[in-house]
Each structure stands twice: as C-alpha cells, then as structure tokens.
Amino acid sequence: MSPVINSKQPNAGTTIFTVMSVLAAEHNAINLGQGFPDFLMDEELVALVNAAMQKGNNQYVHMNGLITLRESLAEKINYLYAATVNPETEITITPGGTYAIFTALTTVLQPGDEVIVFEPAYDSYIPTIEINGAVPVLIPLTFPDYKIKWELVKQKISSKTKMIMLNSPHNPTGAVLSEYDIAQLRAIVKDTGIFILSDEVYEHLIFDGLQHQSMLRYPDLLERSFVCFSFGKTYHCTGWKIGYCVAPAALMSEFRKIHQFNCFSCNSPVQFALATYLQQKDKYLQLGNFLQQKRDFFANLMQQTKFKALPSYGSYFQLYSYDGISDESEKDLAIRLTKDYGVATIPTSVFYKTNTDNKVLRFCFAKKESTLEEAVNRLMKL
Ligand code: GLN
C-alpha cells in the first residue's frame, strides 16, 4: 500500500501570484499581476553583494542574521520611528516577509486560537493560521474605501482571540492605517493578552505625504507585536527573498526557536551588502516619491480606458473598478484580459475567503513607464 497524505491544506490551490504569472508568460502578456518591479534595482547594491562574495563572505552568518545588519536596522528604526530596538534580541533576519509572517503565526498560535483578519487579506494569512490549527475570524474592510470598522472588531473579540493581523500600506488595496486607527487599536488591546502581527513590507511605499503608522512608533503596541518587513519590496529585489521581523525580546526568543529549525540562517553576502547600503538614508527616503510618480503616471494613462481608479495611498498596487464595463467575475475578466488583451492583473476576490467580488482588479504599477504605456494601449481596446 502506498502512503497517502492527509492534507493540511485540502482546499488550497496554487497561489494566485504564480497562477497569473504563469498565464502571463504563456500568453506573452504584460504582467501587472504579481507584485515585482520590471526596472533594474540600484547597481550600487548589486556591486556591494558582488564585493561581499569576492571578499569571501560566503559562509553562514549567525542564525538570527548578520549582527552589523541588525545594528544598521536598529539605527534606522530609531531614526524613523524613535523606537529603541535591541539588535541582539529583538531583530531576526528572515528569507522574506512571508516567511517572517509564517514564523510569527507559528510561534504564537495554538489549536483553537482565534485570529482577527481583515479582508481583503494577503493570500498567505488565512492558510498559515489554519495550518497552525487556529481559526481566522474574518472582518470585511468597508468598500470601496477599505477602512476598518472598529465597532465590529470589538464585537468579534472573544476570550479565544490570540492575535490581530494588520497590514499597512495594504496589499491589495493600497489603504493605509491612520492615527485614528491606531487610537482605536490601542484602546482595544489595552489590558488584554492579544498579540499583533503587523505586515509592514511596504513601509516606505507610502504616498501623498502620509506618515506610515508603524507599530514601532507606539511602545504599548510594540510590546505585543511581531512587525514584518521586506528588503525585496524596499529595494526592488523581490527575488532575493530577504526580510526581517522585529519583536520584543521575550516574543523574539520564541520566534527564533521556530526559525532555527526551518531556514536557520539567510543568504550571507546579501546581508553584508545591506548592512552597508542601509547607512544611506536617502535610498529609502526617496522611495515613496518614486513610486508615487509611477502610480500617478499609470493612473493618468488609465483615464483613457473605461476602468475607474480606487484610491491607493501606498504599496505597489492600485485597484481599478470595471463596474459598468463587464458583468464577468474578477477571475474570468483577469483571465480574459491576460489571454485576449495581453495584460495580466490580480482578481481581488482571491483575497476574500468567500471570494467577495466587487468588480475590481489589482494592478501593479511598479513598472517602467514604457511597460505601463504599452499595458494601457492594450487596455484601451476593452
Ligand atoms: N507580494 C506579492 C504580491 O502581492 C507577491 C509575492 C508572492 O508572489 N508570493 O503580488
């Protein structure tokens, strides 16, 4: 008798990002689906990685990450958010943001625990909660402005609530948390044992002069938070798969117990390079403007199509409504646009457990202007 796996994810298909990227490649479509830039990253950072390799920095670094990189991060966190984070005990370098989120959830969750998740939610959150035997408690964001209904959050909190998951700037909507949201959150978690998982991989990609509301700014929130970041999204090298998690020492020490037997330690030359590169503040401070210009360039061109933009205040993404253009589901339209018009997008319904379909598609505008122009030329035909 051959062995049969009792699936931990019986209902899971393949992640939409891979599905749409494969379809885009098959049909030679412009890929505005999966979130990755098509322009070159900074050569200076590439040169620093080369130099690190040539100098022989090719063996394991400490399992928690190269200490000079963690020190550079602690300095940056202090500069940006006025938080004092101990690089020895409170920062761990991870192979990407998704891994940091997976590890933090696995660190905290016990079977039966409840986790508050706002929908639309990034596609890894709910499966990761379920893999750990915990239960996602789903709260829809308002449509079309994607705000949190805090009254509903209060109602959904129970004695089993172990964690609240936040994501700002938000994927897929580009919504951002405001000071009002933070005040509500502080009031709700005060005097509770609720943890926070904050996905802040787009921390620098925030527009219109808005300030990123990091958990790192608020000591009473940070004391219960795992905050996850991505160098790939920040420095336009998503394929490097490198990120980090920040959490108070007691939480981080448990996180590391899981991390050490999974990835153990991350790519070392990249860490040597980043430790140096992070010293240059302008490299990350200018990113918001750079992406804002792309958002505006694309939005301006999209006015020539029938799509209607929903606001995006951050991230790589903007949602566009096709209400009034087609009655198709988001998935059907996304597939047809890829096959027949040569432009791949992401249907937003995949970010809802019950596939709520508001007739909006997610477009990634982190692309060269020529790519965005060609995509809009094609979309104008719809
Ligand atoms: N975060 C990226 C996105 O939203 C994709 C990452 C991935 O493909 N896993 O498109």
mmCIF file of N, CA, C and O and ligand atoms in Angstrom, residues 15-18 21 33-36 98 122-124 171-172 201-202 233 238 241 316-317 346 351 362 364, ligand 1:
data_model
loop_
_atom_site.group_PDB
_atom_site.id
_atom_site.type_symbol
_atom_site.label_atom_id
_atom_site.label_comp_id
_atom_site.label_asym_id
_atom_site.label_seq_id
_atom_site.Cartn_x
_atom_site.Cartn_y
_atom_site.Cartn_z
ATOM 1 N N THR A 15 -1.122 29.484 -5.331
ATOM 2 C CA THR A 15 -1.263 30.920 -5.079
ATOM 3 C C THR A 15 -1.524 31.690 -6.387
ATOM 4 O O THR A 15 -0.906 31.414 -7.424
ATOM 5 N N ILE A 16 -2.420 32.645 -6.309
ATOM 6 C CA ILE A 16 -2.832 33.430 -7.483
ATOM 7 C C ILE A 16 -1.639 34.100 -8.164
ATOM 8 O O ILE A 16 -1.639 34.310 -9.381
ATOM 9 N N PHE A 17 -0.596 34.429 -7.382
ATOM 10 C CA PHE A 17 0.534 35.161 -7.987
ATOM 11 C C PHE A 17 1.247 34.270 -9.007
ATOM 12 O O PHE A 17 1.635 34.713 -10.077
ATOM 13 N N THR A 18 1.394 33.006 -8.648
ATOM 14 C CA THR A 18 2.022 32.058 -9.571
ATOM 15 C C THR A 18 1.073 31.757 -10.729
ATOM 16 O O THR A 18 1.492 31.724 -11.889
ATOM 17 N N SER A 21 1.149 34.747 -13.064
ATOM 18 C CA SER A 21 2.456 34.933 -13.723
ATOM 19 C C SER A 21 2.698 33.857 -14.776
ATOM 20 O O SER A 21 3.249 34.134 -15.845
ATOM 21 N N GLY A 33 0.318 41.755 -12.697
ATOM 22 C CA GLY A 33 -0.303 40.953 -11.641
ATOM 23 C C GLY A 33 0.602 40.877 -10.421
ATOM 24 O O GLY A 33 0.563 41.759 -9.547
ATOM 25 N N GLN A 34 1.423 39.832 -10.370
ATOM 26 C CA GLN A 34 2.316 39.646 -9.217
ATOM 27 C C GLN A 34 3.144 40.915 -8.964
ATOM 28 O O GLN A 34 3.615 41.556 -9.914
ATOM 29 N N GLY A 35 3.324 41.240 -7.696
ATOM 30 C CA GLY A 35 3.993 42.500 -7.345
ATOM 31 C C GLY A 35 5.501 42.402 -7.394
ATOM 32 O O GLY A 35 6.142 41.998 -6.429
ATOM 33 N N PHE A 36 6.064 42.769 -8.541
ATOM 34 C CA PHE A 36 7.528 42.859 -8.638
ATOM 35 C C PHE A 36 7.873 43.909 -9.687
ATOM 36 O O PHE A 36 7.151 44.057 -10.672
ATOM 37 N N THR A 98 7.023 36.982 3.843
ATOM 38 C CA THR A 98 6.030 35.916 4.023
ATOM 39 C C THR A 98 6.512 34.904 5.056
ATOM 40 O O THR A 98 5.749 34.437 5.904
ATOM 41 N N TYR A 122 -4.020 39.503 2.417
ATOM 42 C CA TYR A 122 -2.934 38.911 1.629
ATOM 43 C C TYR A 122 -3.070 37.382 1.671
ATOM 44 O O TYR A 122 -3.423 36.809 2.690
ATOM 45 N N ASP A 123 -2.769 36.741 0.564
ATOM 46 C CA ASP A 123 -3.232 35.351 0.410
ATOM 47 C C ASP A 123 -2.566 34.325 1.309
ATOM 48 O O ASP A 123 -3.061 33.216 1.445
ATOM 49 N N SER A 124 -1.473 34.669 1.967
ATOM 50 C CA SER A 124 -0.839 33.664 2.841
ATOM 51 C C SER A 124 -1.435 33.653 4.254
ATOM 52 O O SER A 124 -1.231 32.691 4.994
ATOM 53 N N ASN A 171 -1.914 45.494 1.057
ATOM 54 C CA ASN A 171 -1.973 44.698 -0.168
ATOM 55 C C ASN A 171 -3.261 43.893 -0.084
ATOM 56 O O ASN A 171 -3.439 43.169 0.901
ATOM 57 N N PRO A 172 -4.200 43.988 -1.013
ATOM 58 C CA PRO A 172 -4.084 44.533 -2.366
ATOM 59 C C PRO A 172 -4.614 45.953 -2.568
ATOM 60 O O PRO A 172 -4.608 46.416 -3.700
ATOM 61 N N VAL A 201 5.539 45.433 4.993
ATOM 62 C CA VAL A 201 6.542 45.275 3.934
ATOM 63 C C VAL A 201 6.581 46.476 2.984
ATOM 64 O O VAL A 201 7.593 46.711 2.335
ATOM 65 N N TYR A 202 5.508 47.250 2.941
ATOM 66 C CA TYR A 202 5.505 48.438 2.063
ATOM 67 C C TYR A 202 5.747 49.725 2.863
ATOM 68 O O TYR A 202 5.283 50.791 2.465
ATOM 69 N N LYS A 233 10.894 44.266 -1.276
ATOM 70 C CA LYS A 233 9.943 45.299 -1.684
ATOM 71 C C LYS A 233 10.578 46.681 -1.569
ATOM 72 O O LYS A 233 10.315 47.571 -2.372
ATOM 73 N N THR A 238 12.829 41.614 -5.302
ATOM 74 C CA THR A 238 11.920 40.658 -4.647
ATOM 75 C C THR A 238 12.470 39.229 -4.709
ATOM 76 O O THR A 238 12.195 38.424 -3.828
ATOM 77 N N LYS A 241 14.541 37.423 -1.786
ATOM 78 C CA LYS A 241 13.846 36.795 -0.653
ATOM 79 C C LYS A 241 14.576 37.061 0.656
ATOM 80 O O LYS A 241 15.122 36.156 1.303
ATOM 81 N N TYR A 316 2.642 48.761 -3.950
ATOM 82 C CA TYR A 316 2.946 48.702 -5.388
ATOM 83 C C TYR A 316 1.659 48.743 -6.206
ATOM 84 O O TYR A 316 1.706 48.577 -7.417
ATOM 85 N N PHE A 317 0.509 48.820 -5.536
ATOM 86 C CA PHE A 317 -0.736 48.442 -6.200
ATOM 87 C C PHE A 317 -1.805 49.523 -6.193
ATOM 88 O O PHE A 317 -1.884 50.342 -5.276
ATOM 89 N N ILE A 346 -4.481 40.970 -11.018
ATOM 90 C CA ILE A 346 -4.890 40.023 -9.968
ATOM 91 C C ILE A 346 -6.344 40.314 -9.592
ATOM 92 O O ILE A 346 -6.692 41.459 -9.265
ATOM 93 N N PHE A 351 -8.604 37.456 -2.406
ATOM 94 C CA PHE A 351 -8.170 37.879 -1.068
ATOM 95 C C PHE A 351 -9.318 37.826 -0.055
ATOM 96 O O PHE A 351 -9.198 38.355 1.052
ATOM 97 N N ARG A 362 -6.593 44.214 -9.301
ATOM 98 C CA ARG A 362 -5.386 44.843 -8.755
ATOM 99 C C ARG A 362 -4.329 44.965 -9.843
ATOM 100 O O ARG A 362 -3.984 43.973 -10.496
ATOM 101 N N CYS A 364 -0.358 46.197 -10.636
ATOM 102 C CA CYS A 364 0.942 46.582 -10.071
ATOM 103 C C CYS A 364 1.548 47.658 -10.963
ATOM 104 O O CYS A 364 1.785 47.423 -12.148
HETATM 105 N N1 GLN B 1 3.572 40.158 -2.500
HETATM 106 C C1 GLN B 1 3.491 39.953 -3.912
HETATM 107 C C2 GLN B 1 2.150 40.355 -4.445
HETATM 108 O O1 GLN B 1 1.247 40.673 -3.730
HETATM 109 C C3 GLN B 1 3.706 38.550 -4.348
HETATM 110 C C4 GLN B 1 4.547 37.658 -3.509
HETATM 111 C C5 GLN B 1 4.383 36.254 -3.986
HETATM 112 O O2 GLN B 1 4.233 36.031 -5.181
HETATM 113 N N2 GLN B 1 4.348 35.353 -3.088
HETATM 114 O O3 GLN B 1 1.977 40.323 -5.618
#
